[in-house]
C-alpha atoms as a PDB file:
ATOM      1  CA  MET A   1     167.041  34.028 278.636  1.00  0.00           C
ATOM      2  CA  PHE A   2     169.159  30.871 278.898  1.00  0.00           C
ATOM      3  CA  THR A   3     172.753  31.041 280.132  1.00  0.00           C
ATOM      4  CA  ILE A   4     175.473  28.488 280.859  1.00  0.00           C
ATOM      5  CA  ARG A   5     177.969  28.645 283.699  1.00  0.00           C
ATOM      6  CA  LYS A   6     180.338  26.334 285.518  1.00  0.00           C
ATOM      7  CA  ALA A   7     178.871  24.179 288.286  1.00  0.00           C
ATOM      8  CA  ILE A   8     180.645  24.116 291.659  1.00  0.00           C
ATOM      9  CA  SER A   9     180.163  22.054 294.822  1.00  0.00           C
ATOM     10  CA  GLU A  10     177.825  24.629 296.362  1.00  0.00           C
ATOM     11  CA  ASP A  11     175.351  24.064 293.511  1.00  0.00           C
ATOM     12  CA  PHE A  12     174.522  20.517 294.586  1.00  0.00           C
ATOM     13  CA  GLU A  13     171.296  21.340 296.445  1.00  0.00           C
ATOM     14  CA  ARG A  14     169.958  23.299 293.467  1.00  0.00           C
ATOM     15  CA  VAL A  15     170.815  20.570 290.976  1.00  0.00           C
ATOM     16  CA  TYR A  16     169.821  17.511 293.010  1.00  0.00           C
ATOM     17  CA  PRO A  17     166.070  17.727 292.145  1.00  0.00           C
ATOM     18  CA  LEU A  18     167.019  17.065 288.496  1.00  0.00           C
ATOM     19  CA  PHE A  19     168.459  13.671 289.481  1.00  0.00           C
ATOM     20  CA  ARG A  20     165.274  12.201 290.927  1.00  0.00           C
ATOM     21  CA  GLY A  21     164.188   9.442 288.594  1.00  0.00           C
ATOM     22  CA  PHE A  22     167.200   9.956 286.320  1.00  0.00           C
ATOM     23  CA  GLY A  23     168.649   6.754 284.867  1.00  0.00           C
ATOM     24  CA  GLY A  24     165.979   4.391 286.134  1.00  0.00           C
ATOM     25  CA  GLU A  25     167.618   2.599 289.071  1.00  0.00           C
ATOM     26  CA  PRO A  26     167.741   4.761 292.247  1.00  0.00           C
ATOM     27  CA  ILE A  27     171.160   6.162 293.128  1.00  0.00           C
ATOM     28  CA  PRO A  28     171.871   7.226 296.729  1.00  0.00           C
ATOM     29  CA  ARG A  29     172.028  10.949 297.408  1.00  0.00           C
ATOM     30  CA  GLU A  30     175.536  10.614 298.882  1.00  0.00           C
ATOM     31  CA  ASN A  31     176.759   9.116 295.592  1.00  0.00           C
ATOM     32  CA  TRP A  32     175.343  12.030 293.612  1.00  0.00           C
ATOM     33  CA  LYS A  33     177.165  14.422 295.937  1.00  0.00           C
ATOM     34  CA  LYS A  34     180.525  12.809 295.155  1.00  0.00           C
ATOM     35  CA  ILE A  35     180.244  14.195 291.623  1.00  0.00           C
ATOM     36  CA  PHE A  36     180.220  17.687 293.145  1.00  0.00           C
ATOM     37  CA  VAL A  37     182.816  17.012 295.861  1.00  0.00           C
ATOM     38  CA  SER A  38     185.480  14.904 294.190  1.00  0.00           C
ATOM     39  CA  PRO A  39     186.818  11.885 296.154  1.00  0.00           C
ATOM     40  CA  TRP A  40     190.288  12.739 294.823  1.00  0.00           C
ATOM     41  CA  LYS A  41     192.210  15.932 294.164  1.00  0.00           C
ATOM     42  CA  SER A  42     190.610  17.439 291.079  1.00  0.00           C
ATOM     43  CA  THR A  43     192.520  19.104 288.290  1.00  0.00           C
ATOM     44  CA  GLU A  44     189.780  21.741 287.914  1.00  0.00           C
ATOM     45  CA  ASP A  45     187.811  23.924 290.332  1.00  0.00           C
ATOM     46  CA  PHE A  46     184.392  22.998 288.923  1.00  0.00           C
ATOM     47  CA  CYS A  47     182.345  19.854 288.292  1.00  0.00           C
ATOM     48  CA  GLY A  48     180.364  20.487 285.119  1.00  0.00           C
ATOM     49  CA  TYR A  49     178.042  23.029 283.577  1.00  0.00           C
ATOM     50  CA  LEU A  50     174.635  24.389 284.512  1.00  0.00           C
ATOM     51  CA  LEU A  51     171.898  25.445 282.110  1.00  0.00           C
ATOM     52  CA  LEU A  52     170.071  28.378 283.683  1.00  0.00           C
ATOM     53  CA  LYS A  53     166.942  30.268 282.748  1.00  0.00           C
ATOM     54  CA  ASP A  54     166.620  33.473 284.747  1.00  0.00           C
ATOM     55  CA  GLU A  55     168.907  31.841 287.371  1.00  0.00           C
ATOM     56  CA  GLU A  56     166.673  28.756 287.681  1.00  0.00           C
ATOM     57  CA  VAL A  57     168.560  25.502 287.100  1.00  0.00           C
ATOM     58  CA  LYS A  58     167.136  23.771 284.032  1.00  0.00           C
ATOM     59  CA  GLY A  59     169.959  21.378 283.175  1.00  0.00           C
ATOM     60  CA  TYR A  60     173.274  19.920 284.225  1.00  0.00           C
ATOM     61  CA  LEU A  61     176.189  18.177 282.528  1.00  0.00           C
ATOM     62  CA  GLY A  62     178.567  16.591 285.021  1.00  0.00           C
ATOM     63  CA  LEU A  63     182.316  16.410 284.439  1.00  0.00           C
ATOM     64  CA  ILE A  64     184.730  14.281 286.468  1.00  0.00           C
ATOM     65  CA  PHE A  65     188.354  15.354 286.100  1.00  0.00           C
ATOM     66  CA  SER A  66     191.489  13.316 286.729  1.00  0.00           C
ATOM     67  CA  GLN A  67     195.132  12.965 285.784  1.00  0.00           C
ATOM     68  CA  ARG A  68     196.763   9.623 284.953  1.00  0.00           C
ATOM     69  CA  ILE A  69     200.279   8.524 284.117  1.00  0.00           C
ATOM     70  CA  GLN A  70     200.287   6.779 280.743  1.00  0.00           C
ATOM     71  CA  ASN A  71     203.378   5.926 278.700  1.00  0.00           C
ATOM     72  CA  SER A  72     205.489   7.852 281.254  1.00  0.00           C
ATOM     73  CA  LYS A  73     203.578  11.103 280.806  1.00  0.00           C
ATOM     74  CA  VAL A  74     200.624  12.816 282.437  1.00  0.00           C
ATOM     75  CA  GLU A  75     197.286  12.477 280.639  1.00  0.00           C
ATOM     76  CA  LYS A  76     194.305  14.634 281.584  1.00  0.00           C
ATOM     77  CA  PHE A  77     190.893  12.946 281.548  1.00  0.00           C
ATOM     78  CA  CYS A  78     187.365  14.320 281.653  1.00  0.00           C
ATOM     79  CA  ASN A  79     184.562  11.806 282.177  1.00  0.00           C
ATOM     80  CA  MET A  80     181.095  13.023 281.169  1.00  0.00           C
ATOM     81  CA  THR A  81     178.221  12.085 283.422  1.00  0.00           C
ATOM     82  CA  THR A  82     174.577  12.836 284.079  1.00  0.00           C
ATOM     83  CA  TRP A  83     173.550  15.037 281.171  1.00  0.00           C
ATOM     84  CA  VAL A  84     170.056  15.880 282.368  1.00  0.00           C
ATOM     85  CA  VAL A  85     167.784  18.727 281.237  1.00  0.00           C
ATOM     86  CA  ASN A  86     164.191  19.567 282.081  1.00  0.00           C
ATOM     87  CA  GLU A  87     161.804  18.609 279.309  1.00  0.00           C
ATOM     88  CA  ASP A  88     160.782  22.212 278.654  1.00  0.00           C
ATOM     89  CA  SER A  89     164.416  23.219 278.023  1.00  0.00           C
ATOM     90  CA  ARG A  90     165.872  20.308 276.059  1.00  0.00           C
ATOM     91  CA  SER A  91     166.283  22.332 272.883  1.00  0.00           C
ATOM     92  CA  HIS A  92     169.013  24.221 274.776  1.00  0.00           C
ATOM     93  CA  SER A  93     170.955  21.104 275.880  1.00  0.00           C
ATOM     94  CA  LEU A  94     173.741  20.993 273.284  1.00  0.00           C
ATOM     95  CA  PRO A  95     175.568  24.220 274.260  1.00  0.00           C
ATOM     96  CA  MET A  96     176.576  22.620 277.590  1.00  0.00           C
ATOM     97  CA  LEU A  97     178.351  19.803 275.751  1.00  0.00           C
ATOM     98  CA  LEU A  98     179.977  22.181 273.271  1.00  0.00           C
ATOM     99  CA  GLU A  99     181.239  24.289 276.185  1.00  0.00           C
ATOM    100  CA  ALA A 100     182.824  21.192 277.756  1.00  0.00           C
ATOM    101  CA  LEU A 101     184.561  20.269 274.503  1.00  0.00           C
ATOM    102  CA  ARG A 102     186.314  23.636 274.479  1.00  0.00           C
ATOM    103  CA  LEU A 103     188.494  22.413 277.352  1.00  0.00           C
ATOM    104  CA  LYS A 104     192.000  21.892 276.011  1.00  0.00           C
ATOM    105  CA  ASP A 105     194.306  18.865 276.253  1.00  0.00           C
ATOM    106  CA  TYR A 106     191.722  16.480 277.724  1.00  0.00           C
ATOM    107  CA  THR A 107     190.757  12.964 276.779  1.00  0.00           C
ATOM    108  CA  PHE A 108     186.960  12.903 277.069  1.00  0.00           C
ATOM    109  CA  THR A 109     185.122   9.691 277.978  1.00  0.00           C
ATOM    110  CA  ASN A 110     181.495   8.631 278.204  1.00  0.00           C
ATOM    111  CA  PHE A 111     180.646   5.114 279.408  1.00  0.00           C
ATOM    112  CA  THR A 112     176.848   5.358 279.746  1.00  0.00           C
ATOM    113  CA  ALA A 113     175.623   7.230 276.689  1.00  0.00           C
ATOM    114  CA  SER A 114     171.978   6.742 275.755  1.00  0.00           C
ATOM    115  CA  PRO A 115     171.272   6.065 272.050  1.00  0.00           C
ATOM    116  CA  ALA A 116     170.426   9.736 271.506  1.00  0.00           C
ATOM    117  CA  VAL A 117     173.599  10.935 273.217  1.00  0.00           C
ATOM    118  CA  ALA A 118     175.657   8.317 271.347  1.00  0.00           C
ATOM    119  CA  THR A 119     174.451   9.770 268.044  1.00  0.00           C
ATOM    120  CA  ILE A 120     175.533  13.266 269.112  1.00  0.00           C
ATOM    121  CA  LEU A 121     178.937  12.057 270.292  1.00  0.00           C
ATOM    122  CA  GLY A 122     179.534  10.289 266.982  1.00  0.00           C
ATOM    123  CA  LYS A 123     178.813  13.482 265.067  1.00  0.00           C
ATOM    124  CA  LEU A 124     181.258  15.378 267.292  1.00  0.00           C
ATOM    125  CA  GLY A 125     184.163  13.068 266.509  1.00  0.00           C
ATOM    126  CA  PHE A 126     184.058  10.630 269.416  1.00  0.00           C
ATOM    127  CA  ALA A 127     185.326   7.111 268.739  1.00  0.00           C
ATOM    128  CA  ASP A 128     183.250   4.220 270.055  1.00  0.00           C
ATOM    129  CA  PHE A 129     184.382   0.870 271.411  1.00  0.00           C
ATOM    130  CA  PRO A 130     182.603  -2.219 272.790  1.00  0.00           C
ATOM    131  CA  VAL A 131     182.567  -2.926 276.515  1.00  0.00           C
ATOM    132  CA  HIS A 132     181.416  -6.542 276.412  1.00  0.00           C
ATOM    133  CA  GLN A 133     182.178  -8.516 279.547  1.00  0.00           C
ATOM    134  CA  ARG A 134     183.453 -12.003 280.194  1.00  0.00           C
ATOM    135  CA  VAL A 135     182.264 -13.617 283.430  1.00  0.00           C
ATOM    136  CA  LEU A 136     184.896 -15.969 284.824  1.00  0.00           C
ATOM    137  CA  ILE A 137     183.367 -18.785 286.869  1.00  0.00           C
ATOM    138  CA  PRO A 138     185.469 -20.224 289.729  1.00  0.00           C
ATOM    139  CA  ILE A 139     186.607 -23.842 289.610  1.00  0.00           C
ATOM    140  CA  PRO A 140     188.706 -25.048 292.582  1.00  0.00           C
ATOM    141  CA  ARG A 141     192.295 -25.831 291.584  1.00  0.00           C
ATOM    142  CA  LEU A 142     195.831 -25.662 292.922  1.00  0.00           C
ATOM    143  CA  ALA A 143     197.451 -22.298 292.396  1.00  0.00           C
ATOM    144  CA  GLY A 144     200.933 -23.627 291.716  1.00  0.00           C
ATOM    145  CA  ARG A 145     204.296 -22.270 292.777  1.00  0.00           C
ATOM    146  CA  GLY A 146     204.863 -18.556 292.630  1.00  0.00           C
ATOM    147  CA  VAL A 147     201.181 -17.744 292.176  1.00  0.00           C
ATOM    148  CA  GLY A 148     199.139 -16.050 294.895  1.00  0.00           C
ATOM    149  CA  CYS A 149     196.845 -13.175 295.757  1.00  0.00           C
ATOM    150  CA  GLU A 150     197.085 -10.531 298.456  1.00  0.00           C
ATOM    151  CA  PHE A 151     194.014  -8.937 300.071  1.00  0.00           C
ATOM    152  CA  ASP A 152     195.680  -6.989 302.887  1.00  0.00           C
ATOM    153  CA  SER A 153     195.529  -3.295 302.013  1.00  0.00           C
ATOM    154  CA  PRO A 154     198.740  -2.095 303.722  1.00  0.00           C
ATOM    155  CA  VAL A 155     200.701  -4.939 302.123  1.00  0.00           C
ATOM    156  CA  ILE A 156     199.206  -4.223 298.699  1.00  0.00           C
ATOM    157  CA  ARG A 157     199.997  -0.516 298.935  1.00  0.00           C
ATOM    158  CA  SER A 158     203.599  -1.192 299.922  1.00  0.00           C
ATOM    159  CA  LYS A 159     204.161  -3.195 296.729  1.00  0.00           C
ATOM    160  CA  LEU A 160     202.628  -0.743 294.258  1.00  0.00           C
ATOM    161  CA  SER A 161     204.309   1.672 291.884  1.00  0.00           C
ATOM    162  CA  GLU A 162     203.900   5.384 292.574  1.00  0.00           C
ATOM    163  CA  ALA A 163     201.140   5.696 289.960  1.00  0.00           C
ATOM    164  CA  ASP A 164     199.232   2.714 291.339  1.00  0.00           C
ATOM    165  CA  ARG A 165     199.616   3.981 294.920  1.00  0.00           C
ATOM    166  CA  THR A 166     197.841   7.145 293.794  1.00  0.00           C
ATOM    167  CA  ILE A 167     195.008   5.043 292.367  1.00  0.00           C
ATOM    168  CA  PHE A 168     194.860   3.057 295.611  1.00  0.00           C
ATOM    169  CA  ASP A 169     194.664   6.201 297.773  1.00  0.00           C
ATOM    170  CA  ASP A 170     192.180   8.000 295.514  1.00  0.00           C
ATOM    171  CA  HIS A 171     189.639   5.159 295.667  1.00  0.00           C
ATOM    172  CA  GLN A 172     189.607   4.435 299.394  1.00  0.00           C
ATOM    173  CA  SER A 173     186.210   6.116 299.905  1.00  0.00           C
ATOM    174  CA  LEU A 174     184.400   4.373 297.046  1.00  0.00           C
ATOM    175  CA  ASP A 175     183.707   0.820 298.306  1.00  0.00           C
ATOM    176  CA  CYS A 176     186.305  -0.553 295.918  1.00  0.00           C
ATOM    177  CA  ILE A 177     188.086  -3.846 296.510  1.00  0.00           C
ATOM    178  CA  HIS A 178     191.859  -3.867 296.060  1.00  0.00           C
ATOM    179  CA  LEU A 179     193.701  -7.029 295.121  1.00  0.00           C
ATOM    180  CA  LEU A 180     197.248  -7.951 294.152  1.00  0.00           C
ATOM    181  CA  LEU A 181     197.730 -10.990 291.926  1.00  0.00           C
ATOM    182  CA  GLN A 182     201.204 -12.485 292.132  1.00  0.00           C
ATOM    183  CA  SER A 183     202.864 -14.700 289.517  1.00  0.00           C
ATOM    184  CA  LYS A 184     206.303 -15.723 288.314  1.00  0.00           C
ATOM    185  CA  SER A 185     205.975 -13.054 285.614  1.00  0.00           C
ATOM    186  CA  GLY A 186     205.275 -10.274 288.108  1.00  0.00           C
ATOM    187  CA  ASP A 187     202.371  -8.697 289.966  1.00  0.00           C
ATOM    188  CA  CYS A 188     199.051  -7.305 288.779  1.00  0.00           C
ATOM    189  CA  TYR A 189     197.204  -4.713 290.832  1.00  0.00           C
ATOM    190  CA  VAL A 190     193.441  -5.016 290.396  1.00  0.00           C
ATOM    191  CA  VAL A 191     190.653  -2.646 291.472  1.00  0.00           C
ATOM    192  CA  LEU A 192     187.220  -4.239 291.656  1.00  0.00           C
ATOM    193  CA  LYS A 193     183.729  -3.427 292.829  1.00  0.00           C
ATOM    194  CA  LYS A 194     180.766  -5.663 293.557  1.00  0.00           C
ATOM    195  CA  ALA A 195     177.940  -5.544 291.026  1.00  0.00           C
ATOM    196  CA  LYS A 196     174.561  -7.255 290.772  1.00  0.00           C
ATOM    197  CA  ARG A 197     173.193  -8.659 287.539  1.00  0.00           C
ATOM    198  CA  ARG A 198     169.742 -10.241 287.724  1.00  0.00           C
ATOM    199  CA  LYS A 199     170.049 -10.455 291.518  1.00  0.00           C
ATOM    200  CA  ILE A 200     173.333 -12.381 291.289  1.00  0.00           C
ATOM    201  CA  THR A 201     176.400 -10.736 292.825  1.00  0.00           C
ATOM    202  CA  PHE A 202     179.624 -10.576 290.841  1.00  0.00           C
ATOM    203  CA  VAL A 203     182.819  -8.634 291.280  1.00  0.00           C
ATOM    204  CA  LYS A 204     183.737  -6.385 288.352  1.00  0.00           C
ATOM    205  CA  VAL A 205     187.227  -5.338 287.276  1.00  0.00           C
ATOM    206  CA  HIS A 206     187.608  -1.574 286.821  1.00  0.00           C
ATOM    207  CA  TYR A 207     191.381  -1.501 286.557  1.00  0.00           C
ATOM    208  CA  LEU A 208     194.240  -3.935 286.139  1.00  0.00           C
ATOM    209  CA  SER A 209     197.858  -2.925 285.924  1.00  0.00           C
ATOM    210  CA  ASP A 210     199.084  -5.841 283.792  1.00  0.00           C
ATOM    211  CA  ALA A 211     196.682  -7.682 281.498  1.00  0.00           C
ATOM    212  CA  ASP A 212     199.175 -10.458 280.741  1.00  0.00           C
ATOM    213  CA  VAL A 213     199.808 -11.280 284.405  1.00  0.00           C
ATOM    214  CA  PHE A 214     196.082 -11.099 285.066  1.00  0.00           C
ATOM    215  CA  SER A 215     195.257 -13.577 282.294  1.00  0.00           C
ATOM    216  CA  GLU A 216     198.089 -15.874 283.358  1.00  0.00           C
ATOM    217  CA  SER A 217     197.247 -16.045 287.066  1.00  0.00           C
ATOM    218  CA  VAL A 218     193.587 -15.217 287.679  1.00  0.00           C
ATOM    219  CA  GLU A 219     192.078 -18.584 286.783  1.00  0.00           C
ATOM    220  CA  SER A 220     194.074 -20.542 289.341  1.00  0.00           C
ATOM    221  CA  LEU A 221     193.187 -17.965 292.031  1.00  0.00           C
ATOM    222  CA  LEU A 222     189.574 -17.379 291.085  1.00  0.00           C
ATOM    223  CA  ALA A 223     187.950 -19.821 293.500  1.00  0.00           C
ATOM    224  CA  ARG A 224     189.881 -18.278 296.398  1.00  0.00           C
ATOM    225  CA  ILE A 225     188.939 -14.756 295.329  1.00  0.00           C
ATOM    226  CA  CYS A 226     185.235 -15.485 294.819  1.00  0.00           C
ATOM    227  CA  PHE A 227     184.960 -17.425 298.082  1.00  0.00           C
ATOM    228  CA  ARG A 228     186.656 -14.626 299.993  1.00  0.00           C
ATOM    229  CA  LEU A 229     184.415 -11.957 298.446  1.00  0.00           C
ATOM    230  CA  ARG A 230     181.272 -14.134 298.427  1.00  0.00           C
ATOM    231  CA  VAL A 231     180.492 -13.583 294.767  1.00  0.00           C
ATOM    232  CA  PHE A 232     179.377 -15.844 291.919  1.00  0.00           C
ATOM    233  CA  GLY A 233     182.136 -14.867 289.503  1.00  0.00           C
ATOM    234  CA  LEU A 234     184.431 -12.161 288.182  1.00  0.00           C
ATOM    235  CA  MET A 235     183.528  -9.796 285.322  1.00  0.00           C
ATOM    236  CA  VAL A 236     186.233  -8.318 283.105  1.00  0.00           C
ATOM    237  CA  ASP A 237     186.160  -6.406 279.816  1.00  0.00           C
ATOM    238  CA  GLU A 238     186.896  -8.683 276.874  1.00  0.00           C
ATOM    239  CA  ARG A 239     189.189  -6.021 275.414  1.00  0.00           C
ATOM    240  CA  TYR A 240     191.669  -6.757 278.235  1.00  0.00           C
ATOM    241  CA  ILE A 241     191.757 -10.529 277.861  1.00  0.00           C
ATOM    242  CA  GLY A 242     191.299 -10.868 274.097  1.00  0.00           C
ATOM    243  CA  GLU A 243     190.451 -14.336 272.841  1.00  0.00           C
ATOM    244  CA  ARG A 244     192.089 -16.155 275.734  1.00  0.00           C
ATOM    245  CA  ASP A 245     190.345 -19.395 276.668  1.00  0.00           C
ATOM    246  CA  PHE A 246     189.282 -19.994 280.247  1.00  0.00           C
ATOM    247  CA  SER A 247     188.022 -23.271 281.683  1.00  0.00           C
ATOM    248  CA  ALA A 248     184.683 -21.777 282.673  1.00  0.00           C
ATOM    249  CA  SER A 249     183.460 -18.409 281.428  1.00  0.00           C
ATOM    250  CA  LEU A 250     180.355 -16.776 280.052  1.00  0.00           C
ATOM    251  CA  LYS A 251     180.070 -13.900 277.617  1.00  0.00           C
ATOM    252  CA  TYR A 252     178.018 -10.967 278.883  1.00  0.00           C
ATOM    253  CA  PRO A 253     177.339  -8.605 275.954  1.00  0.00           C
ATOM    254  CA  HIS A 254     176.809  -4.971 276.864  1.00  0.00           C
ATOM    255  CA  GLN A 255     173.882  -3.252 275.187  1.00  0.00           C
ATOM    256  CA  ARG A 256     175.705   0.082 274.896  1.00  0.00           C
ATOM    257  CA  ARG A 257     179.147   1.117 273.713  1.00  0.00           C
ATOM    258  CA  ALA A 258     181.652   3.451 275.325  1.00  0.00           C
ATOM    259  CA  TYR A 259     183.021   6.618 273.709  1.00  0.00           C
ATOM    260  CA  PHE A 260     186.165   8.701 273.875  1.00  0.00           C
ATOM    261  CA  LYS A 261     187.743  11.657 272.143  1.00  0.00           C
ATOM    262  CA  SER A 262     191.459  12.327 272.440  1.00  0.00           C
ATOM    263  CA  ARG A 263     194.391  13.948 270.680  1.00  0.00           C
ATOM    264  CA  SER A 264     196.959  11.784 272.448  1.00  0.00           C
ATOM    265  CA  ILE A 265     195.325   8.374 273.066  1.00  0.00           C
ATOM    266  CA  VAL A 266     194.606   6.158 270.086  1.00  0.00           C
ATOM    267  CA  GLY A 267     193.336   2.801 271.371  1.00  0.00           C
ATOM    268  CA  SER A 268     190.576   2.110 273.880  1.00  0.00           C
ATOM    269  CA  ASN A 269     192.781  -0.318 275.858  1.00  0.00           C
ATOM    270  CA  SER A 270     194.393   2.694 277.524  1.00  0.00           C
ATOM    271  CA  ILE A 271     191.016   3.752 278.920  1.00  0.00           C
ATOM    272  CA  ASP A 272     189.506   2.218 282.054  1.00  0.00           C
ATOM    273  CA  THR A 273     186.522   3.068 284.251  1.00  0.00           C
ATOM    274  CA  LEU A 274     188.448   4.377 287.245  1.00  0.00           C
ATOM    275  CA  TYR A 275     187.922   8.074 287.975  1.00  0.00           C
ATOM    276  CA  SER A 276     184.500   7.922 286.344  1.00  0.00           C
ATOM    277  CA  GLU A 277     180.807   7.855 287.113  1.00  0.00           C
ATOM    278  CA  VAL A 278     180.863   4.066 286.731  1.00  0.00           C
ATOM    279  CA  VAL A 279     182.813   3.771 289.986  1.00  0.00           C
ATOM    280  CA  ILE A 280     181.283   6.776 291.798  1.00  0.00           C
ATOM    281  CA  LEU A 281     177.587   6.344 290.963  1.00  0.00           C
ATOM    282  CA  HIS A 282     177.097   2.735 289.910  1.00  0.00           C
ATOM    283  CA  ASP A 283     178.090  -0.820 290.719  1.00  0.00           C
END
C-alpha cells in the first residue's frame, strides 16, 4: 500500500539514493542536504513529502519555505524542487503535489519544471512566465559622479533595509556574491552567483532591490564588477530590465518557463530566485 507523509531532515539518508542521476548534471551531496536542513529559519517543520510503499521510500517532492516582505506585508513562499519517483511507482506521483497544494496562504513557485511537470502545473492553475536572460558584456568606461559599487560585506550590510539585511544574513552559507550599486537616484542591493554556460563563467543576478537604479548604474560599473569577480559578463532576467538598451549585451533565451500560483501576487516581477532550489542546488 502506498502512503504519503511529510519529509523531515532525518529522512535525508533514506531519500538521497533517489537523487543519484537526477537532473543530468551532478549535484554535490552537501547541496542536496541543504534542502533538508534549511540554510535559513524555515516557516515549517518539514521539507517536502515522501511517497512510501510499505515504509520504503519510492518518491520525494521537495518544498523550500520562506517568508518575504512585499508591499509592506509578509508573503509566504513555497518553492517546489526535486519531484522524483521511482519508475515502478510513477503512477502514484500526483498525490504528493496535491498534498502540497493544500497548504494555505502560500505563493508556490517552480523554476525548473520539465515539460511533463509544466503540463501538470498548467492544469492545476499555475501561471507561467518567461525567464529569458540578457548577458551584459563589460566595456571599460568612467563611472561618473555619484556612481559606485561596494563589495565589502560589513559595509553593504550596514546600508541595507531590515528586509534586505535578512536576505543578506540568510544567504551567507550559499556561495552568493553580495554587491551594492550606488547612484544619484539611490542604492541597489544585488545578490549574485557565479554560473557556467558552455564552459564560460558569468555572474547571474538572483535578486535586485531596485530595478531602476540597477539599469541606470550597472553599465558604467560593469567592467569593474566583472574584473573583480573574474567573469565574462553579467546575466539578468529580461523581465527586470525590460527593453532597455545597453551598449553591449546578448540575449540568452531560456528553454523552459517558470511557474507560480498565488492568491496575493499577480505579476511575476515580484518573484525572484532567492530562497529556492536555483540558489541552493544550482549555479
